[in-house]
Short mmCIF file of C-alpha atoms and ligand atoms in Angstrom, two decimals:
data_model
loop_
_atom_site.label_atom_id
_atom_site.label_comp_id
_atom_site.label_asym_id
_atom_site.label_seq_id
_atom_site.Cartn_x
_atom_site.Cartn_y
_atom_site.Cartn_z
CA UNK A 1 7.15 -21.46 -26.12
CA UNK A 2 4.26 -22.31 -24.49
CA UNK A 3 1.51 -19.25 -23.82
CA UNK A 4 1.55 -17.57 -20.45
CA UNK A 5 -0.67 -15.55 -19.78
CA UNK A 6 0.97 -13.80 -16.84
CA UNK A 7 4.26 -12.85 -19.46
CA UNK A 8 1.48 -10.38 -21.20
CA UNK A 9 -0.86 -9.15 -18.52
CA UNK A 10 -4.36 -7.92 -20.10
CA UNK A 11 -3.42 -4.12 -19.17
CA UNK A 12 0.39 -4.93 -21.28
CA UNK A 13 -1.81 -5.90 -24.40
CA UNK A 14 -4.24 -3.21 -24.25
CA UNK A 15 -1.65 -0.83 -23.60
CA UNK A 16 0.36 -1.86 -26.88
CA UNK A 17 -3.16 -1.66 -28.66
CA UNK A 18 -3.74 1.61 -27.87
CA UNK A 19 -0.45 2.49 -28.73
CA UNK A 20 -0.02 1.41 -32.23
CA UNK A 21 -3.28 2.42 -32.98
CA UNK A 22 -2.22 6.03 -31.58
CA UNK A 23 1.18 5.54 -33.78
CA UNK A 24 -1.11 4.62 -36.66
CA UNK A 25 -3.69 7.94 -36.44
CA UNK A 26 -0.54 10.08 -36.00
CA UNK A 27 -1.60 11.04 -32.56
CA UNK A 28 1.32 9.62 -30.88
CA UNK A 29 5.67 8.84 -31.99
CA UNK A 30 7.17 5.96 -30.82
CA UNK A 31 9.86 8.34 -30.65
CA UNK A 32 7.91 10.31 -28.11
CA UNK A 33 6.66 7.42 -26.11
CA UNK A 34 10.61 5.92 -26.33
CA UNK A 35 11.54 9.71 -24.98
CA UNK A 36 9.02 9.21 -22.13
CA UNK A 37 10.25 6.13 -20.60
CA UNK A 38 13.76 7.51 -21.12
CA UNK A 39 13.17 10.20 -19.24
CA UNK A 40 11.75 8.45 -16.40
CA UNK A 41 14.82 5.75 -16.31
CA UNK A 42 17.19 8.75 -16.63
CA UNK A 43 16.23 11.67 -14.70
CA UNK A 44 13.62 9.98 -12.58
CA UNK A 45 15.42 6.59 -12.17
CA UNK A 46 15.64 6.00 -7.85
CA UNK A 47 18.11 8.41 -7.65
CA UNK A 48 15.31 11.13 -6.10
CA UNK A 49 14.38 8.22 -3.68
CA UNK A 50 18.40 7.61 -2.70
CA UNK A 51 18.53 11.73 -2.07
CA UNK A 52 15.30 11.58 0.03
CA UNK A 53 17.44 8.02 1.96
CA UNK A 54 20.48 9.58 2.38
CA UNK A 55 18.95 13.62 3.72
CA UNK A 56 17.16 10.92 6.39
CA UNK A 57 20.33 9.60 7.24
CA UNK A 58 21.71 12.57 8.29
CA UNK A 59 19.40 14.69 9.57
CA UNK A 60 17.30 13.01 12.12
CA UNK A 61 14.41 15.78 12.20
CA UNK A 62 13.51 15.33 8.77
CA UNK A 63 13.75 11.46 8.96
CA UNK A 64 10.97 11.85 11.43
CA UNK A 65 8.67 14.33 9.21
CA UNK A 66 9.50 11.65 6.50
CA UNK A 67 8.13 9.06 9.00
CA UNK A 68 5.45 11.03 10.08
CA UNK A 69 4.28 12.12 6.39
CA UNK A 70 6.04 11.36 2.65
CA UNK A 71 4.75 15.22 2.03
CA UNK A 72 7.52 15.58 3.46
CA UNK A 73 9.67 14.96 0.29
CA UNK A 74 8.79 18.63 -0.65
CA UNK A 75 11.44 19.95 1.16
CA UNK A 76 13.61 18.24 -1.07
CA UNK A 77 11.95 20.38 -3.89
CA UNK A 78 10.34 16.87 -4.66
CA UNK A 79 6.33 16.41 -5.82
CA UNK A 80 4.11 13.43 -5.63
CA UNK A 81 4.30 12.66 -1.91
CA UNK A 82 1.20 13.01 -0.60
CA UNK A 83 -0.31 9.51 -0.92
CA UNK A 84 3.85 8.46 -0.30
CA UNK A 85 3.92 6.60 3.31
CA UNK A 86 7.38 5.57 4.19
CA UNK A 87 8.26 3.14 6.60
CA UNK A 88 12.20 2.41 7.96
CA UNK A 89 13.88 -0.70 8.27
CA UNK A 90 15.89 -1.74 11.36
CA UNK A 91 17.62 -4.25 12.75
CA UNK A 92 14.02 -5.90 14.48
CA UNK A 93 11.97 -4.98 12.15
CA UNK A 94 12.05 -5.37 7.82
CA UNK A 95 9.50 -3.69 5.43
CA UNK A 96 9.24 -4.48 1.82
CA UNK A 97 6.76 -3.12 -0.73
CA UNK A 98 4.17 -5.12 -3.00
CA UNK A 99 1.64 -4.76 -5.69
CA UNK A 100 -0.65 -7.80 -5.25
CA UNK A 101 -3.37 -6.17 -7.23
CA UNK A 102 -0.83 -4.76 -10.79
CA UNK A 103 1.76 -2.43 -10.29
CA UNK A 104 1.75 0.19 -7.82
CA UNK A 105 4.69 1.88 -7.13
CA UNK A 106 6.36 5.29 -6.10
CA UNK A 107 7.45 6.08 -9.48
CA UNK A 108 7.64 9.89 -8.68
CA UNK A 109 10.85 8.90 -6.45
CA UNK A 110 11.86 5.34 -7.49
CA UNK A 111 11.07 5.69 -11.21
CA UNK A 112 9.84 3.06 -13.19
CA UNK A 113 9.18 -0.57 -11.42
CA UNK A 114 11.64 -3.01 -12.60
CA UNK A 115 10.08 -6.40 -14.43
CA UNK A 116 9.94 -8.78 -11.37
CA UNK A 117 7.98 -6.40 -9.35
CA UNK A 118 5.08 -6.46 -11.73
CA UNK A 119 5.66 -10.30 -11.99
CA UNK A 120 2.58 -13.00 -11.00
CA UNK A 121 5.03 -14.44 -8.62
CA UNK A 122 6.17 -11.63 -6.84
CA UNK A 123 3.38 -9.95 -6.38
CA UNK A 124 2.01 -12.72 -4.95
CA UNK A 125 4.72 -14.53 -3.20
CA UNK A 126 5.22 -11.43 -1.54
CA UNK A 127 2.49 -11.57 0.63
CA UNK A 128 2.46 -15.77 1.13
CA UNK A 129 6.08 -16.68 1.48
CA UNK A 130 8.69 -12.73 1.71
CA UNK A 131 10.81 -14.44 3.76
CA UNK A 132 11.75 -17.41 0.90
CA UNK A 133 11.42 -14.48 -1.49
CA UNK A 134 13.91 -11.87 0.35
CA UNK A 135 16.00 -15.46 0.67
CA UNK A 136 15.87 -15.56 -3.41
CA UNK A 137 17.02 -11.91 -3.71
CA UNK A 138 20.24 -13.12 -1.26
CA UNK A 139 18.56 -11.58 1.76
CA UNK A 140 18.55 -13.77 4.43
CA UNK A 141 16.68 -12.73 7.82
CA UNK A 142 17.13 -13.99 11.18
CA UNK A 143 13.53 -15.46 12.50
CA UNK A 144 13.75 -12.92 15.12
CA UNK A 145 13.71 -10.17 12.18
CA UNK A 146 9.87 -9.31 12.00
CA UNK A 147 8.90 -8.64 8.53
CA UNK A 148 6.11 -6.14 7.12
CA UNK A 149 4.72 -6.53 3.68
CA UNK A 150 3.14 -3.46 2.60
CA UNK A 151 0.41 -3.95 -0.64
CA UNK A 152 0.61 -0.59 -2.76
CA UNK A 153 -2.31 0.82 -4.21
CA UNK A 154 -3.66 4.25 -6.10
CA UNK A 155 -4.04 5.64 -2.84
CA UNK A 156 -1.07 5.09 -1.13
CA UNK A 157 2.38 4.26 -2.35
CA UNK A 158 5.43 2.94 -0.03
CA UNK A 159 9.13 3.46 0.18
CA UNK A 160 11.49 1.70 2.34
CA UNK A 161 13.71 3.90 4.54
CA UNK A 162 16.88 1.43 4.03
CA UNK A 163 19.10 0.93 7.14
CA UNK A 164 22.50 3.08 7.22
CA UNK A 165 25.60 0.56 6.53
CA UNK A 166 28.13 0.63 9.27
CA UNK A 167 31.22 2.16 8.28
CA UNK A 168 29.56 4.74 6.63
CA UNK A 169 29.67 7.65 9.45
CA UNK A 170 32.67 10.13 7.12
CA UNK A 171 30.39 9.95 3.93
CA UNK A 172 28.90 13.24 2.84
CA UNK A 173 25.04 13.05 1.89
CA UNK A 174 26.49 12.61 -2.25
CA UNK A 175 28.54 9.94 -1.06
CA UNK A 176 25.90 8.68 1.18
CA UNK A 177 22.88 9.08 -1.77
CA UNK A 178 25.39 7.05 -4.28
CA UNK A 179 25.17 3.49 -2.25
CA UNK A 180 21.49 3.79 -2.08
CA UNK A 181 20.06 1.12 -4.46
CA UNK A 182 16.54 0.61 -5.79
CA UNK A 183 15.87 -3.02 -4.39
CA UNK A 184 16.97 -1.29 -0.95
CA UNK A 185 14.00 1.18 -1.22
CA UNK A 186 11.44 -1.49 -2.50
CA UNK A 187 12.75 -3.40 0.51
CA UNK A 188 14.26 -6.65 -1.14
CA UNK A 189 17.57 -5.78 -0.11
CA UNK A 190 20.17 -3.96 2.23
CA UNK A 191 22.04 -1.38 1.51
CA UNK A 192 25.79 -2.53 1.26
CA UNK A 193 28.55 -0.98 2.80
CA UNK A 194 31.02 1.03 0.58
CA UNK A 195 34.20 -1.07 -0.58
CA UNK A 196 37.53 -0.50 1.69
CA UNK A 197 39.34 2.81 0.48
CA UNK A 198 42.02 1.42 -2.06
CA UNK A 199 39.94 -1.06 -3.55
CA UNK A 200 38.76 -0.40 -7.09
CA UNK A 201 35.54 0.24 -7.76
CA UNK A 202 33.54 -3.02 -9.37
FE1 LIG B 1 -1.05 -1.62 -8.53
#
């Protein structure tokens, strides 16, 4: 396979580097590094970002402190969001979340960035083309749909405030939390309304 540089970024490399070399003082596991990430897929993960979605959803004061201020995530008994700015999607007006410099992201509420968002070409597609890319992820806007791209950085990290599916009004804020996906909240998709009653669950 040819070399690419982009499949390895400089920061990847140095990062393994330091790692093994860590591994090979006896500073460091790879147990404990493997227990790290775990813990960030499984009790980070996006679920805290779907809770912070779906209390929005239903209680319109705190959707506008959210709007106002990502602090206000605390109330949630959530940390990291003062440099968190999040901005709502509606039927005018779509917001989706880049990196173009690395790999910024609100991992305190979203977990761990998946692969393509630290990608070459998303990062910086994002910025030239989001409508072709949102078309590639299967979302397809109207040209009347004004769309915001929002580049991350160390300061200030964004979340999209997905729009509510229709159909959805019965759902308690569980339920509600449960349909919230992680594309939704970097802003590369909608949230999808819940299957019919009766049919099974894919
Ligand atoms: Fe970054």
């Amino acid at each position: 396979m040819k070399y690419d540089p982009e499949q390895e970024p400089y920061v990847a490399l140095r990062t393994k580097a330091l790692e093994s070399l860590l591994i090979e003082k006896g500073l460091l596991s790879a147990e404990a590094v493997d227990e790290r990430i775990s813990e960030y897929e499984r009790d980070i993960g996006p679920l805290k970002g779907a809770k912070v979605v779906a209390r929005a959803w239903i209680d319109p004061a705190f959707k506008a402190r959210l709007l106002a201020s990502g602090a206000a995530i605390a109330e949630l008994g959530l940390p990291g969001g003062g440099n968190l700015v999040v901005v709502e999607n509606t039927p005018t007006h779509h917001h989706m979340v880049v990196c173009t410099l690395c790999s910024c992201y609100p991992w305190t509420v979203l977990g761990l960035p998946p692969t393509w968002y630290k990608s070459f070409a998303y990062r910086s597609r994002a910025v030239r083309e989001p409508r072709a890319v949102l078309r590639e992820f299967g979302l397809e806007l109207d040209e009347a749909v004004a769309v915001h791209v929002w580049d991350s950085s160390a300061e200030m990290r964004y979340m999209v405030l997905p729009e509510r599916p229709a159909g959805t009004e019965g759902l308690t804020e569980e339920e509600l939390a449960a349909l919230v996906t992680r594309d939704a909240m970097i802003g590369v998709a909608r949230v999808a309304a819940p299957a019919p009653s009766g049919a099974a669950a894919g």
